[in-house]
mmCIF file of C-alpha atoms and ligand atoms in Angstrom:
data_model
loop_
_atom_site.group_PDB
_atom_site.id
_atom_site.type_symbol
_atom_site.label_atom_id
_atom_site.label_comp_id
_atom_site.label_asym_id
_atom_site.label_seq_id
_atom_site.Cartn_x
_atom_site.Cartn_y
_atom_site.Cartn_z
ATOM 1 C CA UNK A 14 -33.675 7.246 -4.413
ATOM 2 C CA UNK A 15 -30.175 7.657 -5.649
ATOM 3 C CA UNK A 16 -30.232 9.830 -8.743
ATOM 4 C CA UNK A 17 -26.564 9.323 -9.497
ATOM 5 C CA UNK A 18 -25.969 5.605 -9.176
ATOM 6 C CA UNK A 19 -22.921 5.727 -11.428
ATOM 7 C CA UNK A 20 -21.437 8.928 -10.148
ATOM 8 C CA UNK A 21 -18.839 7.208 -8.008
ATOM 9 C CA UNK A 22 -15.381 7.435 -9.513
ATOM 10 C CA UNK A 23 -13.441 4.187 -9.153
ATOM 11 C CA UNK A 24 -10.513 5.358 -11.263
ATOM 12 C CA UNK A 25 -7.068 5.968 -9.864
ATOM 13 C CA UNK A 26 -3.650 7.202 -10.927
ATOM 14 C CA UNK A 27 -0.369 5.490 -10.079
ATOM 15 C CA UNK A 28 2.897 7.217 -10.942
ATOM 16 C CA UNK A 29 1.018 9.461 -13.347
ATOM 17 C CA UNK A 30 -0.607 6.513 -15.138
ATOM 18 C CA UNK A 31 -4.408 6.567 -15.314
ATOM 19 C CA UNK A 32 -6.262 3.377 -14.294
ATOM 20 C CA UNK A 33 -9.965 3.236 -15.306
ATOM 21 C CA UNK A 34 -10.690 1.338 -12.084
ATOM 22 C CA UNK A 35 -8.589 0.752 -9.010
ATOM 23 C CA UNK A 36 -8.928 -3.063 -9.170
ATOM 24 C CA UNK A 37 -6.416 -5.262 -10.976
ATOM 25 C CA UNK A 38 -5.022 -8.763 -10.759
ATOM 26 C CA UNK A 39 -2.143 -9.554 -8.448
ATOM 27 C CA UNK A 40 0.828 -10.847 -10.373
ATOM 28 C CA UNK A 41 0.574 -14.621 -10.549
ATOM 29 C CA UNK A 42 -3.220 -14.791 -10.509
ATOM 30 C CA UNK A 43 -4.546 -15.786 -13.946
ATOM 31 C CA UNK A 44 -1.903 -13.864 -15.870
ATOM 32 C CA UNK A 45 0.605 -16.407 -17.167
ATOM 33 C CA UNK A 46 -0.558 -17.200 -20.700
ATOM 34 C CA UNK A 47 -1.543 -15.118 -23.702
ATOM 35 C CA UNK A 48 -5.156 -16.227 -23.141
ATOM 36 C CA UNK A 49 -5.018 -15.218 -19.450
ATOM 37 C CA UNK A 50 -3.727 -11.760 -20.337
ATOM 38 C CA UNK A 51 -6.369 -11.165 -23.002
ATOM 39 C CA UNK A 52 -9.090 -12.313 -20.598
ATOM 40 C CA UNK A 53 -7.875 -9.695 -18.147
ATOM 41 C CA UNK A 54 -7.971 -7.176 -20.963
ATOM 42 C CA UNK A 55 -11.574 -8.038 -21.834
ATOM 43 C CA UNK A 56 -12.669 -8.074 -18.169
ATOM 44 C CA UNK A 57 -13.481 -5.240 -15.792
ATOM 45 C CA UNK A 58 -9.892 -5.289 -14.489
ATOM 46 C CA UNK A 59 -8.458 -1.774 -14.294
ATOM 47 C CA UNK A 60 -5.050 -2.964 -15.511
ATOM 48 C CA UNK A 61 -3.250 -6.034 -16.782
ATOM 49 C CA UNK A 62 -0.409 -7.260 -14.569
ATOM 50 C CA UNK A 63 1.769 -10.016 -16.022
ATOM 51 C CA UNK A 64 3.076 -13.062 -14.249
ATOM 52 C CA UNK A 65 6.567 -12.402 -12.907
ATOM 53 C CA UNK A 66 8.875 -13.097 -15.802
ATOM 54 C CA UNK A 67 12.344 -14.620 -15.913
ATOM 55 C CA UNK A 68 14.896 -14.875 -18.729
ATOM 56 C CA UNK A 69 13.934 -18.452 -19.618
ATOM 57 C CA UNK A 70 10.497 -19.992 -19.923
ATOM 58 C CA UNK A 71 9.754 -22.061 -16.781
ATOM 59 C CA UNK A 72 7.229 -24.800 -16.190
ATOM 60 C CA UNK A 73 7.410 -24.281 -12.425
ATOM 61 C CA UNK A 74 7.228 -26.704 -9.506
ATOM 62 C CA UNK A 75 5.556 -30.130 -9.565
ATOM 63 C CA UNK A 76 1.800 -30.343 -8.919
ATOM 64 C CA UNK A 77 -0.260 -30.129 -6.819
ATOM 65 C CA UNK A 78 1.109 -26.636 -6.250
ATOM 66 C CA UNK A 79 -1.994 -24.501 -5.530
ATOM 67 C CA UNK A 80 -4.748 -25.440 -3.097
ATOM 68 C CA UNK A 81 -7.478 -23.241 -1.694
ATOM 69 C CA UNK A 82 -9.043 -23.990 1.669
ATOM 70 C CA UNK A 83 -11.698 -22.266 3.756
ATOM 71 C CA UNK A 84 -10.201 -18.871 4.466
ATOM 72 C CA UNK A 85 -7.317 -18.827 2.052
ATOM 73 C CA UNK A 86 -4.892 -20.564 -0.259
ATOM 74 C CA UNK A 87 -1.420 -22.025 -0.328
ATOM 75 C CA UNK A 88 0.775 -22.020 -3.404
ATOM 76 C CA UNK A 89 4.215 -22.995 -4.504
ATOM 77 C CA UNK A 90 4.023 -22.430 -8.225
ATOM 78 C CA UNK A 91 7.771 -22.003 -8.754
ATOM 79 C CA UNK A 92 7.565 -19.108 -11.199
ATOM 80 C CA UNK A 93 5.964 -20.817 -14.187
ATOM 81 C CA UNK A 94 6.099 -18.195 -16.944
ATOM 82 C CA UNK A 95 6.665 -17.828 -20.655
ATOM 83 C CA UNK A 96 9.991 -16.008 -20.317
ATOM 84 C CA UNK A 97 10.476 -12.283 -20.868
ATOM 85 C CA UNK A 98 10.940 -12.615 -24.589
ATOM 86 C CA UNK A 99 7.384 -13.946 -25.027
ATOM 87 C CA UNK A 100 5.883 -11.240 -22.787
ATOM 88 C CA UNK A 101 7.780 -8.576 -24.687
ATOM 89 C CA UNK A 102 6.030 -9.778 -27.827
ATOM 90 C CA UNK A 103 2.626 -10.097 -26.145
ATOM 91 C CA UNK A 104 2.476 -6.726 -24.437
ATOM 92 C CA UNK A 105 1.954 -4.545 -27.534
ATOM 93 C CA UNK A 106 -1.176 -6.565 -28.457
ATOM 94 C CA UNK A 107 -2.662 -5.833 -25.039
ATOM 95 C CA UNK A 108 -2.747 -2.107 -25.828
ATOM 96 C CA UNK A 109 -6.147 -2.550 -27.530
ATOM 97 C CA UNK A 110 -7.770 -2.807 -24.114
ATOM 98 C CA UNK A 111 -6.844 0.734 -23.236
ATOM 99 C CA UNK A 112 -5.760 -0.003 -19.715
ATOM 100 C CA UNK A 113 -2.337 0.083 -18.124
ATOM 101 C CA UNK A 114 0.005 -2.843 -18.548
ATOM 102 C CA UNK A 115 2.213 -3.656 -15.601
ATOM 103 C CA UNK A 116 5.172 -5.948 -16.292
ATOM 104 C CA UNK A 117 6.177 -7.983 -13.261
ATOM 105 C CA UNK A 118 9.876 -8.783 -13.226
ATOM 106 C CA UNK A 119 11.529 -11.579 -11.265
ATOM 107 C CA UNK A 120 14.717 -13.571 -11.355
ATOM 108 C CA UNK A 121 16.809 -16.141 -9.603
ATOM 109 C CA UNK A 122 19.795 -13.800 -9.533
ATOM 110 C CA UNK A 123 20.321 -10.045 -9.966
ATOM 111 C CA UNK A 124 21.441 -10.287 -13.592
ATOM 112 C CA UNK A 125 18.116 -11.993 -14.470
ATOM 113 C CA UNK A 126 16.222 -8.892 -13.341
ATOM 114 C CA UNK A 127 18.479 -6.531 -15.264
ATOM 115 C CA UNK A 128 18.258 -8.580 -18.416
ATOM 116 C CA UNK A 129 14.455 -8.707 -18.210
ATOM 117 C CA UNK A 130 14.096 -4.990 -17.456
ATOM 118 C CA UNK A 131 16.290 -4.064 -20.416
ATOM 119 C CA UNK A 132 14.360 -6.316 -22.801
ATOM 120 C CA UNK A 133 10.913 -5.375 -21.522
ATOM 121 C CA UNK A 134 11.630 -1.639 -21.883
ATOM 122 C CA UNK A 135 11.161 -2.139 -25.627
ATOM 123 C CA UNK A 136 7.579 -3.366 -25.153
ATOM 124 C CA UNK A 137 6.758 -0.081 -23.356
ATOM 125 C CA UNK A 138 4.723 -1.349 -20.389
ATOM 126 C CA UNK A 139 3.186 1.488 -18.375
ATOM 127 C CA UNK A 140 4.837 0.362 -15.147
ATOM 128 C CA UNK A 141 7.267 -2.278 -13.957
ATOM 129 C CA UNK A 142 6.631 -4.119 -10.713
ATOM 130 C CA UNK A 143 9.885 -5.574 -9.418
ATOM 131 C CA UNK A 144 9.148 -8.737 -7.502
ATOM 132 C CA UNK A 145 11.346 -8.867 -4.405
ATOM 133 C CA UNK A 146 9.254 -11.497 -2.695
ATOM 134 C CA UNK A 147 8.826 -14.840 -4.426
ATOM 135 C CA UNK A 148 8.888 -17.363 -1.565
ATOM 136 C CA UNK A 149 8.775 -20.538 -3.615
ATOM 137 C CA UNK A 150 12.131 -21.183 -5.217
ATOM 138 C CA UNK A 151 14.053 -23.787 -3.231
ATOM 139 C CA UNK A 152 17.331 -22.317 -2.002
ATOM 140 C CA UNK A 153 16.469 -18.732 -3.056
ATOM 141 C CA UNK A 154 15.474 -16.491 -0.144
ATOM 142 C CA UNK A 155 13.070 -13.617 -0.682
ATOM 143 C CA UNK A 156 15.212 -10.616 -1.661
ATOM 144 C CA UNK A 157 12.850 -8.264 0.151
ATOM 145 C CA UNK A 158 14.037 -9.669 3.469
ATOM 146 C CA UNK A 159 17.597 -8.531 2.676
ATOM 147 C CA UNK A 160 17.709 -4.743 2.788
ATOM 148 C CA UNK A 161 21.142 -4.357 1.227
ATOM 149 C CA UNK A 162 20.570 -6.861 -1.557
ATOM 150 C CA UNK A 163 17.268 -5.102 -2.313
ATOM 151 C CA UNK A 164 18.907 -1.684 -2.472
ATOM 152 C CA UNK A 165 21.782 -2.865 -4.662
ATOM 153 C CA UNK A 166 19.387 -4.480 -7.089
ATOM 154 C CA UNK A 167 16.912 -1.599 -7.196
ATOM 155 C CA UNK A 168 19.617 0.993 -7.830
ATOM 156 C CA UNK A 169 20.744 -0.963 -10.872
ATOM 157 C CA UNK A 170 17.201 -1.476 -12.101
ATOM 158 C CA UNK A 171 16.362 2.192 -11.587
ATOM 159 C CA UNK A 172 19.173 3.176 -13.914
ATOM 160 C CA UNK A 173 17.925 0.862 -16.657
ATOM 161 C CA UNK A 174 14.132 0.908 -16.465
ATOM 162 C CA UNK A 175 12.318 3.348 -18.738
ATOM 163 C CA UNK A 176 8.827 3.168 -17.147
ATOM 164 C CA UNK A 177 8.293 4.065 -13.483
ATOM 165 C CA UNK A 178 9.202 1.168 -11.203
ATOM 166 C CA UNK A 179 7.551 -0.203 -8.098
ATOM 167 C CA UNK A 180 8.333 -3.087 -5.792
ATOM 168 C CA UNK A 181 6.293 -6.088 -4.758
ATOM 169 C CA UNK A 182 7.176 -6.618 -1.128
ATOM 170 C CA UNK A 183 6.833 -9.541 1.228
ATOM 171 C CA UNK A 184 4.955 -8.909 4.472
ATOM 172 C CA UNK A 185 6.938 -7.382 7.316
ATOM 173 C CA UNK A 186 5.980 -7.960 10.906
ATOM 174 C CA UNK A 187 7.941 -5.333 12.786
ATOM 175 C CA UNK A 188 7.858 -1.529 12.523
ATOM 176 C CA UNK A 189 11.664 -1.447 12.410
ATOM 177 C CA UNK A 190 11.534 -3.404 9.173
ATOM 178 C CA UNK A 191 8.859 -1.140 7.677
ATOM 179 C CA UNK A 192 10.985 1.892 8.537
ATOM 180 C CA UNK A 193 14.215 0.489 7.117
ATOM 181 C CA UNK A 194 12.511 -0.592 3.909
ATOM 182 C CA UNK A 195 10.651 2.717 3.566
ATOM 183 C CA UNK A 196 13.907 4.690 3.964
ATOM 184 C CA UNK A 197 15.644 2.552 1.373
ATOM 185 C CA UNK A 198 12.771 2.816 -1.130
ATOM 186 C CA UNK A 199 12.772 6.581 -0.667
ATOM 187 C CA UNK A 200 16.520 6.729 -1.359
ATOM 188 C CA UNK A 201 16.057 4.651 -4.499
ATOM 189 C CA UNK A 202 13.043 6.688 -5.548
ATOM 190 C CA UNK A 203 10.567 3.941 -6.440
ATOM 191 C CA UNK A 204 7.169 5.175 -7.604
ATOM 192 C CA UNK A 205 4.978 2.594 -5.916
ATOM 193 C CA UNK A 206 4.895 -0.259 -3.416
ATOM 194 C CA UNK A 207 2.713 -3.325 -3.889
ATOM 195 C CA UNK A 208 2.123 -4.815 -0.464
ATOM 196 C CA UNK A 209 1.904 -7.668 0.229
ATOM 197 C CA UNK A 210 2.984 -10.817 -1.537
ATOM 198 C CA UNK A 211 1.843 -14.080 0.039
ATOM 199 C CA UNK A 212 2.880 -14.851 3.598
ATOM 200 C CA UNK A 213 5.818 -17.075 2.746
ATOM 201 C CA UNK A 214 6.411 -20.635 3.766
ATOM 202 C CA UNK A 215 3.230 -21.494 5.580
ATOM 203 C CA UNK A 216 2.063 -25.073 5.938
ATOM 204 C CA UNK A 217 -1.427 -26.444 5.335
ATOM 205 C CA UNK A 218 -2.357 -30.033 6.221
ATOM 206 C CA UNK A 219 -5.060 -32.529 5.417
ATOM 207 C CA UNK A 220 -5.552 -34.113 8.848
ATOM 208 C CA UNK A 221 -7.724 -36.887 7.444
ATOM 209 C CA UNK A 222 -4.984 -38.209 5.177
ATOM 210 C CA UNK A 223 -2.211 -36.924 7.461
ATOM 211 C CA UNK A 224 -0.469 -35.266 4.510
ATOM 212 C CA UNK A 225 0.613 -31.897 3.306
ATOM 213 C CA UNK A 226 -1.598 -30.488 0.516
ATOM 214 C CA UNK A 227 0.994 -29.271 -2.008
ATOM 215 C CA UNK A 228 3.964 -31.191 -3.334
ATOM 216 C CA UNK A 229 6.915 -28.745 -3.576
ATOM 217 C CA UNK A 230 9.180 -27.991 -0.630
ATOM 218 C CA UNK A 231 7.647 -30.588 1.664
ATOM 219 C CA UNK A 232 4.304 -28.789 1.562
ATOM 220 C CA UNK A 233 5.555 -25.293 2.510
ATOM 221 C CA UNK A 234 4.127 -22.477 0.398
ATOM 222 C CA UNK A 235 2.916 -18.903 0.196
ATOM 223 C CA UNK A 236 -0.332 -18.236 2.027
ATOM 224 C CA UNK A 237 -2.912 -15.928 0.466
ATOM 225 C CA UNK A 238 -6.587 -15.109 0.784
ATOM 226 C CA UNK A 239 -8.858 -14.023 3.557
ATOM 227 C CA UNK A 240 -6.668 -15.096 6.463
ATOM 228 C CA UNK A 241 -3.815 -12.759 5.481
ATOM 229 C CA UNK A 242 -5.948 -9.612 5.338
ATOM 230 C CA UNK A 243 -4.853 -8.191 8.722
ATOM 231 C CA UNK A 244 -1.200 -8.614 7.741
ATOM 232 C CA UNK A 245 -1.827 -6.983 4.368
ATOM 233 C CA UNK A 246 -3.734 -4.051 5.845
ATOM 234 C CA UNK A 247 -1.014 -3.512 8.440
ATOM 235 C CA UNK A 248 1.660 -3.352 5.755
ATOM 236 C CA UNK A 249 -0.362 -0.971 3.583
ATOM 237 C CA UNK A 250 -1.043 1.249 6.579
ATOM 238 C CA UNK A 251 2.542 1.175 7.853
ATOM 239 C CA UNK A 252 4.006 2.149 4.465
ATOM 240 C CA UNK A 253 1.297 4.750 3.876
ATOM 241 C CA UNK A 254 2.147 6.465 7.145
ATOM 242 C CA UNK A 255 5.869 6.327 6.459
ATOM 243 C CA UNK A 256 6.059 7.245 2.763
ATOM 244 C CA UNK A 257 2.493 7.825 1.546
ATOM 245 C CA UNK A 258 3.329 11.403 0.562
ATOM 246 C CA UNK A 259 5.778 10.356 -2.130
ATOM 247 C CA UNK A 260 5.309 6.641 -2.817
ATOM 248 C CA UNK A 261 1.921 5.227 -3.771
ATOM 249 C CA UNK A 262 0.708 1.955 -2.333
ATOM 250 C CA UNK A 263 -1.067 -0.838 -4.161
ATOM 251 C CA UNK A 264 -2.820 -3.000 -1.578
ATOM 252 C CA UNK A 265 -2.832 -6.758 -2.042
ATOM 253 C CA UNK A 266 -3.893 -9.493 0.308
ATOM 254 C CA UNK A 267 -7.094 -10.940 1.661
ATOM 255 C CA UNK A 268 -9.511 -9.199 -0.679
ATOM 256 C CA UNK A 269 -12.703 -11.154 -1.200
ATOM 257 C CA UNK A 270 -15.409 -8.476 -1.027
ATOM 258 C CA UNK A 271 -15.986 -4.797 -1.720
ATOM 259 C CA UNK A 272 -15.609 -4.199 1.998
ATOM 260 C CA UNK A 273 -12.081 -5.622 1.851
ATOM 261 C CA UNK A 274 -11.216 -3.256 -1.014
ATOM 262 C CA UNK A 275 -12.652 -0.337 0.953
ATOM 263 C CA UNK A 276 -10.514 -1.301 3.959
ATOM 264 C CA UNK A 277 -7.352 -1.331 1.834
ATOM 265 C CA UNK A 278 -8.252 2.139 0.512
ATOM 266 C CA UNK A 279 -8.889 3.456 4.037
ATOM 267 C CA UNK A 280 -5.441 2.182 5.049
ATOM 268 C CA UNK A 281 -3.906 4.207 2.219
ATOM 269 C CA UNK A 282 -3.939 2.051 -0.909
ATOM 270 C CA UNK A 283 -4.361 3.877 -4.227
ATOM 271 C CA UNK A 284 -5.323 0.632 -5.974
ATOM 272 C CA UNK A 285 -6.012 -2.941 -4.972
ATOM 273 C CA UNK A 286 -4.928 -6.260 -6.448
ATOM 274 C CA UNK A 287 -6.811 -9.557 -6.405
ATOM 275 C CA UNK A 288 -5.027 -12.871 -5.926
ATOM 276 C CA UNK A 289 -6.799 -15.856 -4.383
ATOM 277 C CA UNK A 290 -10.288 -14.525 -5.146
ATOM 278 C CA UNK A 291 -9.350 -14.157 -8.802
ATOM 279 C CA UNK A 292 -7.917 -17.665 -8.985
ATOM 280 C CA UNK A 293 -11.064 -19.084 -7.372
ATOM 281 C CA UNK A 294 -13.706 -16.931 -9.055
ATOM 282 C CA UNK A 295 -12.032 -16.049 -12.379
ATOM 283 C CA UNK A 296 -12.239 -12.582 -13.947
ATOM 284 C CA UNK A 297 -15.925 -12.242 -13.038
ATOM 285 C CA UNK A 298 -14.633 -11.263 -9.590
ATOM 286 C CA UNK A 299 -13.778 -7.782 -10.926
ATOM 287 C CA UNK A 300 -17.353 -6.871 -11.770
ATOM 288 C CA UNK A 301 -18.709 -8.138 -8.464
ATOM 289 C CA UNK A 302 -16.086 -6.299 -6.446
ATOM 290 C CA UNK A 303 -16.601 -3.126 -8.458
ATOM 291 C CA UNK A 304 -20.301 -3.210 -7.579
ATOM 292 C CA UNK A 305 -19.639 -4.005 -3.940
ATOM 293 C CA UNK A 306 -17.007 -1.285 -3.641
ATOM 294 C CA UNK A 307 -19.368 1.201 -5.255
ATOM 295 C CA UNK A 308 -22.017 0.274 -2.651
ATOM 296 C CA UNK A 309 -19.545 0.778 0.183
ATOM 297 C CA UNK A 310 -18.365 4.154 -1.077
ATOM 298 C CA UNK A 311 -21.922 5.330 -1.612
ATOM 299 C CA UNK A 312 -23.001 4.115 1.820
ATOM 300 C CA UNK A 313 -20.092 5.915 3.478
ATOM 301 C CA UNK A 314 -20.614 9.130 1.519
ATOM 302 C CA UNK A 315 -17.477 9.024 -0.621
ATOM 303 C CA UNK A 316 -17.659 9.898 -4.310
ATOM 304 C CA UNK A 317 -14.284 8.515 -5.358
ATOM 305 C CA UNK A 318 -11.405 6.243 -4.483
ATOM 306 C CA UNK A 319 -9.183 9.276 -4.074
ATOM 307 C CA UNK A 320 -11.523 10.766 -1.496
ATOM 308 C CA UNK A 321 -11.404 7.848 0.950
ATOM 309 C CA UNK A 322 -7.735 6.969 0.523
ATOM 310 C CA UNK A 323 -5.943 6.876 3.877
ATOM 311 C CA UNK A 324 -8.990 8.112 5.809
ATOM 312 C CA UNK A 325 -8.716 5.420 8.473
ATOM 313 C CA UNK A 326 -9.415 6.871 11.917
ATOM 314 C CA UNK A 327 -7.323 6.008 14.944
ATOM 315 C CA UNK A 328 -8.671 5.864 18.480
HETATM 316 C C1 DHB B 232 5.595 -17.307 -7.294
HETATM 317 C C2 DHB B 232 4.995 -16.962 -6.112
HETATM 318 C C3 DHB B 232 5.098 -15.678 -5.657
HETATM 319 O O1 DHB B 232 4.513 -15.272 -4.506
HETATM 320 C C4 DHB B 232 5.811 -14.767 -6.385
HETATM 321 O O2 DHB B 232 5.914 -13.530 -5.937
HETATM 322 C C5 DHB B 232 6.406 -15.109 -7.565
HETATM 323 C C6 DHB B 232 6.295 -16.388 -8.019
HETATM 324 C C7 DHB B 232 5.507 -18.659 -7.793
HETATM 325 O O3 DHB B 232 5.592 -19.615 -6.996
HETATM 326 O O4 DHB B 232 5.361 -18.831 -9.015
#
């Protein structure tokens, strides 16, 4: 008999901001419209993360642009969003839910980011997540793969942003890249790293019809879901070992079950974001994963998220 079934603490703190639970949506997943954002507010999500916003409203790429398949998803949404002005007006109304609001900032050029950051300051989000890793805009490479462009941009943003800033990074596949990025982010002084965005420019086919499954970019798109979990865990772990003492990590990628959340925490994540599972299962996913995570922590003898963070053993 467990006398304290609710005694496990799923809360977390990122950059001094308290999150009632460590689970939140990944930017992009069910967070574009006013209705999406309020649904996140009403749900068990531990925070509300907005869709990455740009100066102008965008309708995004032509459809079909999101397809899930056994093991994952492919998307090339093309940054559909309401524009920063609309989010700036929406954010204050989300305060009623008493959970942190994370504004995700994107752009097609550096000045877009700076304009958005300056405007969004007024709405007083708790954190800003600077998206350096959108893979889906034709002709616009992911900034996070260009160390110098990333540093230049982040230094300018740092000097303008009022809330603590973090970065949403693309996956890296070589320790040299983790090290270079970690050094740069330390120099800039970002408060958190969200790792990882989708694995960019994958290709999914329908062999029966001999076609690609999404329309933009000849079928190339960001891969998410279960199949990217090892890449996500590796990035969380690599950054945790390099900078975990002074930069917190939000783990994203491949989370479908409480076990997946637990694995992100063991690797060093302080919180975990849901992408594909949230798109497929809607906000009900938060409650299920909360329960499953609670079961894992209880089974492994941990009483809180903080207690198991980074506790992965090496052989
Ligand atoms: C989109 C996809 C991303 O992975 C991202 O970081 C930003 C935008 C998109 O296609 O809308």
